[in-house]
PDB file of C-alpha atoms and ligand atoms in Angstrom:
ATOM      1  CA  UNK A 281       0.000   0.000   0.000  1.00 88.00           C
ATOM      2  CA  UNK A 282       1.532   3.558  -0.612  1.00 95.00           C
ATOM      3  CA  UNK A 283       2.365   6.206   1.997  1.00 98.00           C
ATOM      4  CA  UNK A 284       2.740   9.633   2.332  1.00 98.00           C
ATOM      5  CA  UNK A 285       4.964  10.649   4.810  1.00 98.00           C
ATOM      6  CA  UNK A 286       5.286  14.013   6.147  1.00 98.00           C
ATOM      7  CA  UNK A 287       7.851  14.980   8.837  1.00 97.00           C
ATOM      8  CA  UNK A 288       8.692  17.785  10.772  1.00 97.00           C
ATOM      9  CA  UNK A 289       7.220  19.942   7.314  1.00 96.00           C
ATOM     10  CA  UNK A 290       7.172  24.018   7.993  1.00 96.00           C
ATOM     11  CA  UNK A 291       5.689  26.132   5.211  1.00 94.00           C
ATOM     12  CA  UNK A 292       4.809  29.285   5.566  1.00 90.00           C
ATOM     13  CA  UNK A 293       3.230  29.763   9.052  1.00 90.00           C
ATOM     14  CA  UNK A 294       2.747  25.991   9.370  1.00 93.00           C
ATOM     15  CA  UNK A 295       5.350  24.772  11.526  1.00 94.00           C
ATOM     16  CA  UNK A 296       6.278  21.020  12.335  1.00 94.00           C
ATOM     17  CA  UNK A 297       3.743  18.981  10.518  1.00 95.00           C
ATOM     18  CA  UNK A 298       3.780  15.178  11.347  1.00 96.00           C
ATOM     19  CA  UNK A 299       1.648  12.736   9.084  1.00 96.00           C
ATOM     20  CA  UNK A 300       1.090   9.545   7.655  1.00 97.00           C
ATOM     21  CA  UNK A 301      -1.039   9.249   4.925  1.00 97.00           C
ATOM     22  CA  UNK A 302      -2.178   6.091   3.341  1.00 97.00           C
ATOM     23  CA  UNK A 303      -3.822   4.642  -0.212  1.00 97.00           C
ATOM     24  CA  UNK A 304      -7.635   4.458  -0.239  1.00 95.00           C
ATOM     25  CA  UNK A 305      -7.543   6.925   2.568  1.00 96.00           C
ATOM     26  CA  UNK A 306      -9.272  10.400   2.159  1.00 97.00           C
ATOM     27  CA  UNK A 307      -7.651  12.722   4.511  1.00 98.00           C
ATOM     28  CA  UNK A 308      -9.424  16.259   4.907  1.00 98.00           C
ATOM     29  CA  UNK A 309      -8.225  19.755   5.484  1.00 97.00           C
ATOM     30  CA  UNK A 310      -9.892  22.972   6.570  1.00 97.00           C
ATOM     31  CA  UNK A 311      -9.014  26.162   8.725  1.00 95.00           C
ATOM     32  CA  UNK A 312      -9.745  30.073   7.680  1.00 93.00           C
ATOM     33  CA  UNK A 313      -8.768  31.904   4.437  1.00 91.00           C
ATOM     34  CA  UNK A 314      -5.266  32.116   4.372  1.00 91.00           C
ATOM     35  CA  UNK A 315      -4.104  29.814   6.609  1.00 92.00           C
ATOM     36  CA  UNK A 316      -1.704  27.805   4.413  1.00 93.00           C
ATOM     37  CA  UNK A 317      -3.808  24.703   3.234  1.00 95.00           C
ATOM     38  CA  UNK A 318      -3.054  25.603  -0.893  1.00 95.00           C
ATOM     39  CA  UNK A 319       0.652  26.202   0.667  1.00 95.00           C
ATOM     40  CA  UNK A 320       0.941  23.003   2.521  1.00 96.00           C
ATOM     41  CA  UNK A 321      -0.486  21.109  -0.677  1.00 97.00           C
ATOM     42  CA  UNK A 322       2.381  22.936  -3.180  1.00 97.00           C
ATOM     43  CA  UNK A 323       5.102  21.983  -0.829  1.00 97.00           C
ATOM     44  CA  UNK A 324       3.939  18.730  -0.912  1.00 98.00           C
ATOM     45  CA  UNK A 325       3.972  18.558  -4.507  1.00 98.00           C
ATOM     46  CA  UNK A 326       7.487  20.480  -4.825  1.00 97.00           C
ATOM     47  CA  UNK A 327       5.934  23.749  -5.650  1.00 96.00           C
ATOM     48  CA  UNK A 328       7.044  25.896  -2.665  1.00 94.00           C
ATOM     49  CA  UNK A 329       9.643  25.695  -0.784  1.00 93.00           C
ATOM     50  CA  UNK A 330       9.524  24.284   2.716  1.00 95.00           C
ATOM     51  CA  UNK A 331      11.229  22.269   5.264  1.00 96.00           C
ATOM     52  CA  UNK A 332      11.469  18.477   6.780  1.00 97.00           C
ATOM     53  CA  UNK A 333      11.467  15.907   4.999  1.00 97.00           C
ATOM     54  CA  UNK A 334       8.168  14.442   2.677  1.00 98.00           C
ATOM     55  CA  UNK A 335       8.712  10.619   1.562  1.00 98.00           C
ATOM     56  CA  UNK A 336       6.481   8.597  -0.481  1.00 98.00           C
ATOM     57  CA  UNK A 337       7.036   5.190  -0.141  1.00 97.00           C
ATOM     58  CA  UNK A 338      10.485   4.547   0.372  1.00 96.00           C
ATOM     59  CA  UNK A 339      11.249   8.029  -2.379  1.00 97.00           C
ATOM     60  CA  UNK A 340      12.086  11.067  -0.845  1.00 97.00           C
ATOM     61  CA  UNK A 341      10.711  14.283  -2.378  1.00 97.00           C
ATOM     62  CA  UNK A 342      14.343  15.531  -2.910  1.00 95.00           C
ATOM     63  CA  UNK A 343      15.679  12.550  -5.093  1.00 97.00           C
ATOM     64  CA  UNK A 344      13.505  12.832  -7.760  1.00 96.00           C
ATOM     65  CA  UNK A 345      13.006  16.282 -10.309  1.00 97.00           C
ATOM     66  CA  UNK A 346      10.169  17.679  -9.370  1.00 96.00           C
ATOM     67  CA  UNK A 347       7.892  17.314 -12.490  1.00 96.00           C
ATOM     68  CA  UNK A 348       8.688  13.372 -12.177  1.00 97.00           C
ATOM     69  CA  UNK A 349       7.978  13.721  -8.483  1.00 98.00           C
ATOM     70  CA  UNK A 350       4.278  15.480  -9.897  1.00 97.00           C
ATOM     71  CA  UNK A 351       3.417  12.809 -12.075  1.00 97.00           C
ATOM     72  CA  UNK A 352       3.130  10.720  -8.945  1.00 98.00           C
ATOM     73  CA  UNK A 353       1.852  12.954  -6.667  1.00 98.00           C
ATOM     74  CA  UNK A 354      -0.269  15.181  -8.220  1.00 98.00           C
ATOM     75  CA  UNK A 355      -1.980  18.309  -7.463  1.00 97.00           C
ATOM     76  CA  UNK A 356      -5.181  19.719  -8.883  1.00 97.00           C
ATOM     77  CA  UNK A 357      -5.632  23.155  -7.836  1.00 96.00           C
ATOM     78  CA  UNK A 358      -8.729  25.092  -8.129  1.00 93.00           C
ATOM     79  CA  UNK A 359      -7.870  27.429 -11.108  1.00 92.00           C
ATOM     80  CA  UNK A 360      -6.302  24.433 -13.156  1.00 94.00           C
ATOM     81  CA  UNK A 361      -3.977  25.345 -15.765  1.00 94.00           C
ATOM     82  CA  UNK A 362      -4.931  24.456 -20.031  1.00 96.00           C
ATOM     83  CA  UNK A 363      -2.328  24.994 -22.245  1.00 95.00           C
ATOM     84  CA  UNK A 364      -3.772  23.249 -26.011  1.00 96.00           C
ATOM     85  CA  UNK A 365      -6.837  24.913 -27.782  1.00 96.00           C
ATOM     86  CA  UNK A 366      -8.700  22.018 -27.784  1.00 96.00           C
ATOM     87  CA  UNK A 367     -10.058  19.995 -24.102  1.00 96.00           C
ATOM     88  CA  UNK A 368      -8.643  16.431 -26.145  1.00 95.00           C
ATOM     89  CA  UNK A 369      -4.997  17.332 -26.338  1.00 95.00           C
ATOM     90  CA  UNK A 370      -5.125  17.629 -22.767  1.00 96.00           C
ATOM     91  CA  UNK A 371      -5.357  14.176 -22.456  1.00 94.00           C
ATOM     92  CA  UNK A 372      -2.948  11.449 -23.848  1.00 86.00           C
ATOM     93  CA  UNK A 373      -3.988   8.868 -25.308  1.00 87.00           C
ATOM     94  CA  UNK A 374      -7.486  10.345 -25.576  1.00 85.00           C
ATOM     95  CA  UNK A 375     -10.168   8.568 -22.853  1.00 89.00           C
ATOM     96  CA  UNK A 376     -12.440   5.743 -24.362  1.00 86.00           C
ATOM     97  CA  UNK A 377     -15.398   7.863 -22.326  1.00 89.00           C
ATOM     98  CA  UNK A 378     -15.918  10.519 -20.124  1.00 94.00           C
ATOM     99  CA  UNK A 379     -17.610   9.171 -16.416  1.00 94.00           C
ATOM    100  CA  UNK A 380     -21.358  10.185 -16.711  1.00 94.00           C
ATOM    101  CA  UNK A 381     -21.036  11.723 -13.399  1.00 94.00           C
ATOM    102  CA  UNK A 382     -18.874  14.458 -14.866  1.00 96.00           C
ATOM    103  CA  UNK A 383     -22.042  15.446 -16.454  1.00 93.00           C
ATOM    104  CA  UNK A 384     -20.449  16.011 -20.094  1.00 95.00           C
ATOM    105  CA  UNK A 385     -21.571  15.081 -23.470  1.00 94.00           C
ATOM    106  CA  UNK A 386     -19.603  12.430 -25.572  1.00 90.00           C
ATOM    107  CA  UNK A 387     -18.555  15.055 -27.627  1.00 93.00           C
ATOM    108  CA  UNK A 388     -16.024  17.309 -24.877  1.00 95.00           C
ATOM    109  CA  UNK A 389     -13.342  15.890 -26.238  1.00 95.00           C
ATOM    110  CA  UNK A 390     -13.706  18.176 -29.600  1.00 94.00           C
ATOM    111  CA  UNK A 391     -14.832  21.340 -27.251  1.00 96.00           C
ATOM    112  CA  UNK A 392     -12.153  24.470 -27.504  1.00 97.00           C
ATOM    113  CA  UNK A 393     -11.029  25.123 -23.800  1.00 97.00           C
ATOM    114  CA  UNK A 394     -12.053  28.793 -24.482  1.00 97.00           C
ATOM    115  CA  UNK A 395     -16.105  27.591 -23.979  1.00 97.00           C
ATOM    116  CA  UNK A 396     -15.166  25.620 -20.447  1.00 97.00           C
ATOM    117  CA  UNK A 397     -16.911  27.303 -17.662  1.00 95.00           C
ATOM    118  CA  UNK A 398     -14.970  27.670 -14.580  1.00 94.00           C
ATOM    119  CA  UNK A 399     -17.160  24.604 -13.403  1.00 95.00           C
ATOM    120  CA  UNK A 400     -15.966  22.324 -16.246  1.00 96.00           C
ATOM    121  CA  UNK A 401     -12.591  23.183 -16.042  1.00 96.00           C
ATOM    122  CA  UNK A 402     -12.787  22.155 -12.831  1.00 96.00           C
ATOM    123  CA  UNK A 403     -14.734  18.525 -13.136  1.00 96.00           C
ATOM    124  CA  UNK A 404     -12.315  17.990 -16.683  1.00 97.00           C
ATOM    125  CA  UNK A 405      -8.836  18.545 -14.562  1.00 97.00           C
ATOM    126  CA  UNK A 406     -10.239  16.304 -11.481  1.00 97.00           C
ATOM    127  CA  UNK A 407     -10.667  13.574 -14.612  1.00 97.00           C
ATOM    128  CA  UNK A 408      -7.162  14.836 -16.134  1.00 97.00           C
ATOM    129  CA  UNK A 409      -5.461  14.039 -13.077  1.00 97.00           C
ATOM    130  CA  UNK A 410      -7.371  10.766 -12.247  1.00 96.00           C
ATOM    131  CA  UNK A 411      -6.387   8.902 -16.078  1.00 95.00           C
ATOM    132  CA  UNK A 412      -3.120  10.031 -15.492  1.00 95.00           C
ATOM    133  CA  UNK A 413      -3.259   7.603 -12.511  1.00 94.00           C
ATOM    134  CA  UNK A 414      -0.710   9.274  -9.785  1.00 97.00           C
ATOM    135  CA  UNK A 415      -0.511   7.547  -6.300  1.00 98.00           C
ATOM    136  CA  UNK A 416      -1.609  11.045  -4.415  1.00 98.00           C
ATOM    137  CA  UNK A 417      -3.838  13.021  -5.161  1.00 98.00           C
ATOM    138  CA  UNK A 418      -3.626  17.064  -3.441  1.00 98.00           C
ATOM    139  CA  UNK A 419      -7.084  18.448  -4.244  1.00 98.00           C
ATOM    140  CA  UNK A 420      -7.660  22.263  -3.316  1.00 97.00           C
ATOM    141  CA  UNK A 421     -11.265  22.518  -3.189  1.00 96.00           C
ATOM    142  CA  UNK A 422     -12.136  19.911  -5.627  1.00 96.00           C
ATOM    143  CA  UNK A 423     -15.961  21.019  -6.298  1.00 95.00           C
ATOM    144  CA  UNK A 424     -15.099  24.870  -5.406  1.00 94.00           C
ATOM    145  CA  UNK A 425     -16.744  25.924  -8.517  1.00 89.00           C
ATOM    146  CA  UNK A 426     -20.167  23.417  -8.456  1.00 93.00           C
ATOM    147  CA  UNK A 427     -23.763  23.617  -8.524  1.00 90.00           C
ATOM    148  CA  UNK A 428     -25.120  22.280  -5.061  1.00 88.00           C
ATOM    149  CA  UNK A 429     -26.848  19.251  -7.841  1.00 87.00           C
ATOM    150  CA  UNK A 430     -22.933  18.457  -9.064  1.00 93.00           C
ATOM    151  CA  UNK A 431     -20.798  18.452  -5.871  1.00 95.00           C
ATOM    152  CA  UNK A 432     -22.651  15.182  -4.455  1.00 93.00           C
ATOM    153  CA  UNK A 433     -22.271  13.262  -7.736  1.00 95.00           C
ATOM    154  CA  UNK A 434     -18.552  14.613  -8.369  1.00 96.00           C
ATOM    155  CA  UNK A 435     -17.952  13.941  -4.770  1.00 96.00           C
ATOM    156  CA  UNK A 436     -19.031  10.075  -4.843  1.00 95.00           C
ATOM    157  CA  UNK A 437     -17.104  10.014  -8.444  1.00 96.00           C
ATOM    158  CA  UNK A 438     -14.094  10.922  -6.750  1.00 96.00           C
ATOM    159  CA  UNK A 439     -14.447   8.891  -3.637  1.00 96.00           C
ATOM    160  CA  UNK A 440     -15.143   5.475  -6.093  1.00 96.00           C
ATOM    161  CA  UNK A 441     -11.797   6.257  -8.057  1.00 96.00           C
ATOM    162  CA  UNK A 442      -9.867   7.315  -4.625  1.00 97.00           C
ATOM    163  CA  UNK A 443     -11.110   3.810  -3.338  1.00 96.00           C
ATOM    164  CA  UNK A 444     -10.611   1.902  -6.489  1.00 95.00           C
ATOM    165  CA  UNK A 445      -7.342   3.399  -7.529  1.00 95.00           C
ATOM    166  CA  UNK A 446      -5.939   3.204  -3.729  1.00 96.00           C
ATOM    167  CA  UNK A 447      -4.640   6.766  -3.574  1.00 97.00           C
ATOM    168  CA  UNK A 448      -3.035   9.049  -1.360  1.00 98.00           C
ATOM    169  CA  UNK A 449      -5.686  12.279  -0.698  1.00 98.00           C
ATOM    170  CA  UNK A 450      -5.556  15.112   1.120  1.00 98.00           C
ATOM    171  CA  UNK A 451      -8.411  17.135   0.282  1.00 98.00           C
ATOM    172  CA  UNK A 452      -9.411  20.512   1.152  1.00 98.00           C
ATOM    173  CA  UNK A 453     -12.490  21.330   2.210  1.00 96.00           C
ATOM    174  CA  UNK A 454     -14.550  24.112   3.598  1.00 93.00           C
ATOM    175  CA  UNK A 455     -18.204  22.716   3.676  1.00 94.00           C
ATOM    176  CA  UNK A 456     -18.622  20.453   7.138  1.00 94.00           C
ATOM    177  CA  UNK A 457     -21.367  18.773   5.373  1.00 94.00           C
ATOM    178  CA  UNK A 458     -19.124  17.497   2.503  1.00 95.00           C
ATOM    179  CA  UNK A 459     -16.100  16.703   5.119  1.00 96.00           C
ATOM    180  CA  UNK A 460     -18.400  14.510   6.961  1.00 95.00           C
ATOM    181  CA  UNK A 461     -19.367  12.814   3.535  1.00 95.00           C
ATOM    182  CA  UNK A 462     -15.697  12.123   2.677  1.00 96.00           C
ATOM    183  CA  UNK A 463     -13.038  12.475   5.171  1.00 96.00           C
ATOM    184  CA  UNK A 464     -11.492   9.071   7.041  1.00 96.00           C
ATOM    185  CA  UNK A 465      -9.896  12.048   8.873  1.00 96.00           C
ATOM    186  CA  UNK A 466     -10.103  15.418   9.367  1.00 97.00           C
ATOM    187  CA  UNK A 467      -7.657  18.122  10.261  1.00 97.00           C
ATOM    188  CA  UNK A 468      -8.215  21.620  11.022  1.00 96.00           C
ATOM    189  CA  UNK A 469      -5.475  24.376  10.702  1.00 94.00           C
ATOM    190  CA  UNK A 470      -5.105  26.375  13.557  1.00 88.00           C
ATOM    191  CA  UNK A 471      -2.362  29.024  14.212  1.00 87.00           C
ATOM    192  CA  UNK A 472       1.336  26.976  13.245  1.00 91.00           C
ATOM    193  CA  UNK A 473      -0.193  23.741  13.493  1.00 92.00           C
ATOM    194  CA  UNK A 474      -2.443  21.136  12.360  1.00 94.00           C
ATOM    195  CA  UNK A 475      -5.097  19.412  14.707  1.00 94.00           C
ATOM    196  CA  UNK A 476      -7.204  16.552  14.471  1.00 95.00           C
ATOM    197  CA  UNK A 477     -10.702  16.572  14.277  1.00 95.00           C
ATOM    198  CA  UNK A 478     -12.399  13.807  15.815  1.00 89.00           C
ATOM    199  CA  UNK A 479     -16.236  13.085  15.750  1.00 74.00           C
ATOM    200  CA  UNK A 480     -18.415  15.469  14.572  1.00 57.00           C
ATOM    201  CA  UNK A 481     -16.769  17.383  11.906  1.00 55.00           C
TER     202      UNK A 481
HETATM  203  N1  LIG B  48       4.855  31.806  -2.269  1.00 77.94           N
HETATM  204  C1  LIG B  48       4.421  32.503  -1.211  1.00 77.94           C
HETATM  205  N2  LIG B  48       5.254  33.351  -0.544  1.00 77.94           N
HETATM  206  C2  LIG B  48       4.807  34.059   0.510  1.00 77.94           C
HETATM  207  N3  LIG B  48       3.580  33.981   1.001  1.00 77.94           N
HETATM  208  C3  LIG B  48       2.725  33.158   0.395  1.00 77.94           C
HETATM  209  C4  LIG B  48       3.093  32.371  -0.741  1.00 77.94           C
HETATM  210  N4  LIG B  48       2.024  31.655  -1.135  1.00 77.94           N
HETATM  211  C5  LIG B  48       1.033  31.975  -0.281  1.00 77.94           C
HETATM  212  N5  LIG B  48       1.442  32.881   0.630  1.00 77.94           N
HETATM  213  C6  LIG B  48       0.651  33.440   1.756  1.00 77.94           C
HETATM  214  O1  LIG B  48       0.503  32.382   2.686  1.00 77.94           O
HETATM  215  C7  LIG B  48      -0.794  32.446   3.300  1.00 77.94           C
HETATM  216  C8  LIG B  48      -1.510  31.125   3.077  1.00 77.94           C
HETATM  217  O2  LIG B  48      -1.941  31.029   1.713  1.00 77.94           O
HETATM  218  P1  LIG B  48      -2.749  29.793   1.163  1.00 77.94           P
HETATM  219  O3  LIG B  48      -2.992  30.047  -0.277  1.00 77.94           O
HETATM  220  O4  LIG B  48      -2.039  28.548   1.529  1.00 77.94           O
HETATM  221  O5  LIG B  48      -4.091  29.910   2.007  1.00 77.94           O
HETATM  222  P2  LIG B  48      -5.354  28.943   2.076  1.00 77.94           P
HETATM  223  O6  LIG B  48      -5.445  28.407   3.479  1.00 77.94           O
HETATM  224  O7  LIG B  48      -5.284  27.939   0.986  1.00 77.94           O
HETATM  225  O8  LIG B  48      -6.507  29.993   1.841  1.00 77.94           O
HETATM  226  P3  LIG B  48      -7.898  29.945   0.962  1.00 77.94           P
HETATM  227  O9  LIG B  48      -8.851  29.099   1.763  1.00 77.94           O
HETATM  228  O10 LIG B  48      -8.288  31.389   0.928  1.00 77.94           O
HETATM  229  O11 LIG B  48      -7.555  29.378  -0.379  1.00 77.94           O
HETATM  230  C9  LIG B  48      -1.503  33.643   2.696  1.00 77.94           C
HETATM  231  O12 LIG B  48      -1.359  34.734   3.589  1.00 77.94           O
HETATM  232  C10 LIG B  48      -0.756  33.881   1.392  1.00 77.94           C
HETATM  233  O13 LIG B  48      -0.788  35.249   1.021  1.00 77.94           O
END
């Protein structure tokens, strides 16, 4: 099964991080605007810098070049980034099908990435990242930009493929409701440090 290990990581006000995170498991994270969840999630994925040490499996973040190390542990942001003309290119080899949960017509695959609505972009980079089959996941805000009638589909769509796939998530999350739909575990950011949530989330 592949881990996540994060040990003594500082970034930004976040100071002395401890966790293990293991496949299949979806691990969420909340606290105020601005308290370093997107941060923690970029140094986890080599974007920022930080320090301590963040291992997956027996592969320490520093011994592999970064854009190998984010093929494996990938990050989907909420503003994703599209850099073809056309929603296809994005994807290599082009998918037989597009999950029915994403709520798109057989046809996206042809669609210019100029029409995508920030909500589309959003569902068509969760499904970029999933086919490209990493072992962890970092999702900021995964259904940010979704209609109350989407986020529960997306959200079990997600949680099949976590489960099926065995990945690594951490997942952030403002809505309670949703973190009690999802979350194995639940941690809160609170001044320097992260703290578990047990219970009621
Ligand atoms: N590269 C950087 N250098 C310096 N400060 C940064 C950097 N990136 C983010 N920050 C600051 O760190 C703090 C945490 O930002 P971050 O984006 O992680 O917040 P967040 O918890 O994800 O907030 P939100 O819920 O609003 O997305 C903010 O004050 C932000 O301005």
């Amino acid at each position: 099964m592949t881990t996540l290990t994060l040990e003594q990581v500082s970034a930004g006000a976040l100071e002395g991080v401890n966790l293990e995170l293991r496949g299949g498991e979806i691990v969420c994270l909340s606290g105020p605007s601005g308290s370093g969840k997107s941060r923690l999630l970029r140094a986890i994925a080599d974007l920022d810098p930080h320090e301590g040490a963040v291992q997956l499996d027996d592969t320490p973040q520093g011994s592999v070049p970064g854009h190998l190390w984010r093929q494996q542990v990938m990050m989907v942001p909420v503003d994703s980034q599209w850099w073809s003309e056309q929603v296809g290119e994005h994807f290599q080899p082009p998918p037989v099908g597009v999950p029915d949960a994403l709520g798109f017509p057989a046809d996206v695959m042809a669609w210019p990435v100029s029409r995508l609505s920030s909500g589309e972009r959003q569902r068509l980079a969760l499904f970029r990242a999933l086919v490209r089959q990493p072992k962890v996941l970092l999702l900021d805000e995964p259904t940010a930009n979704l209609d109350e009638a989407l986020i529960e589909q997306v959200e079990a769509w997600l949680k099949a493929e976590i489960r099926r796939q065995n990945l690594v998530v951490l997942w952030v999350a403002h809505d309670s409701a949703q973190i009690q739909r999802v979350a194995d575990r639940h941690y809160r950011l609170a001044g320097s440090q992260l703290e578990a949530v047990h219970g009621n989330h």
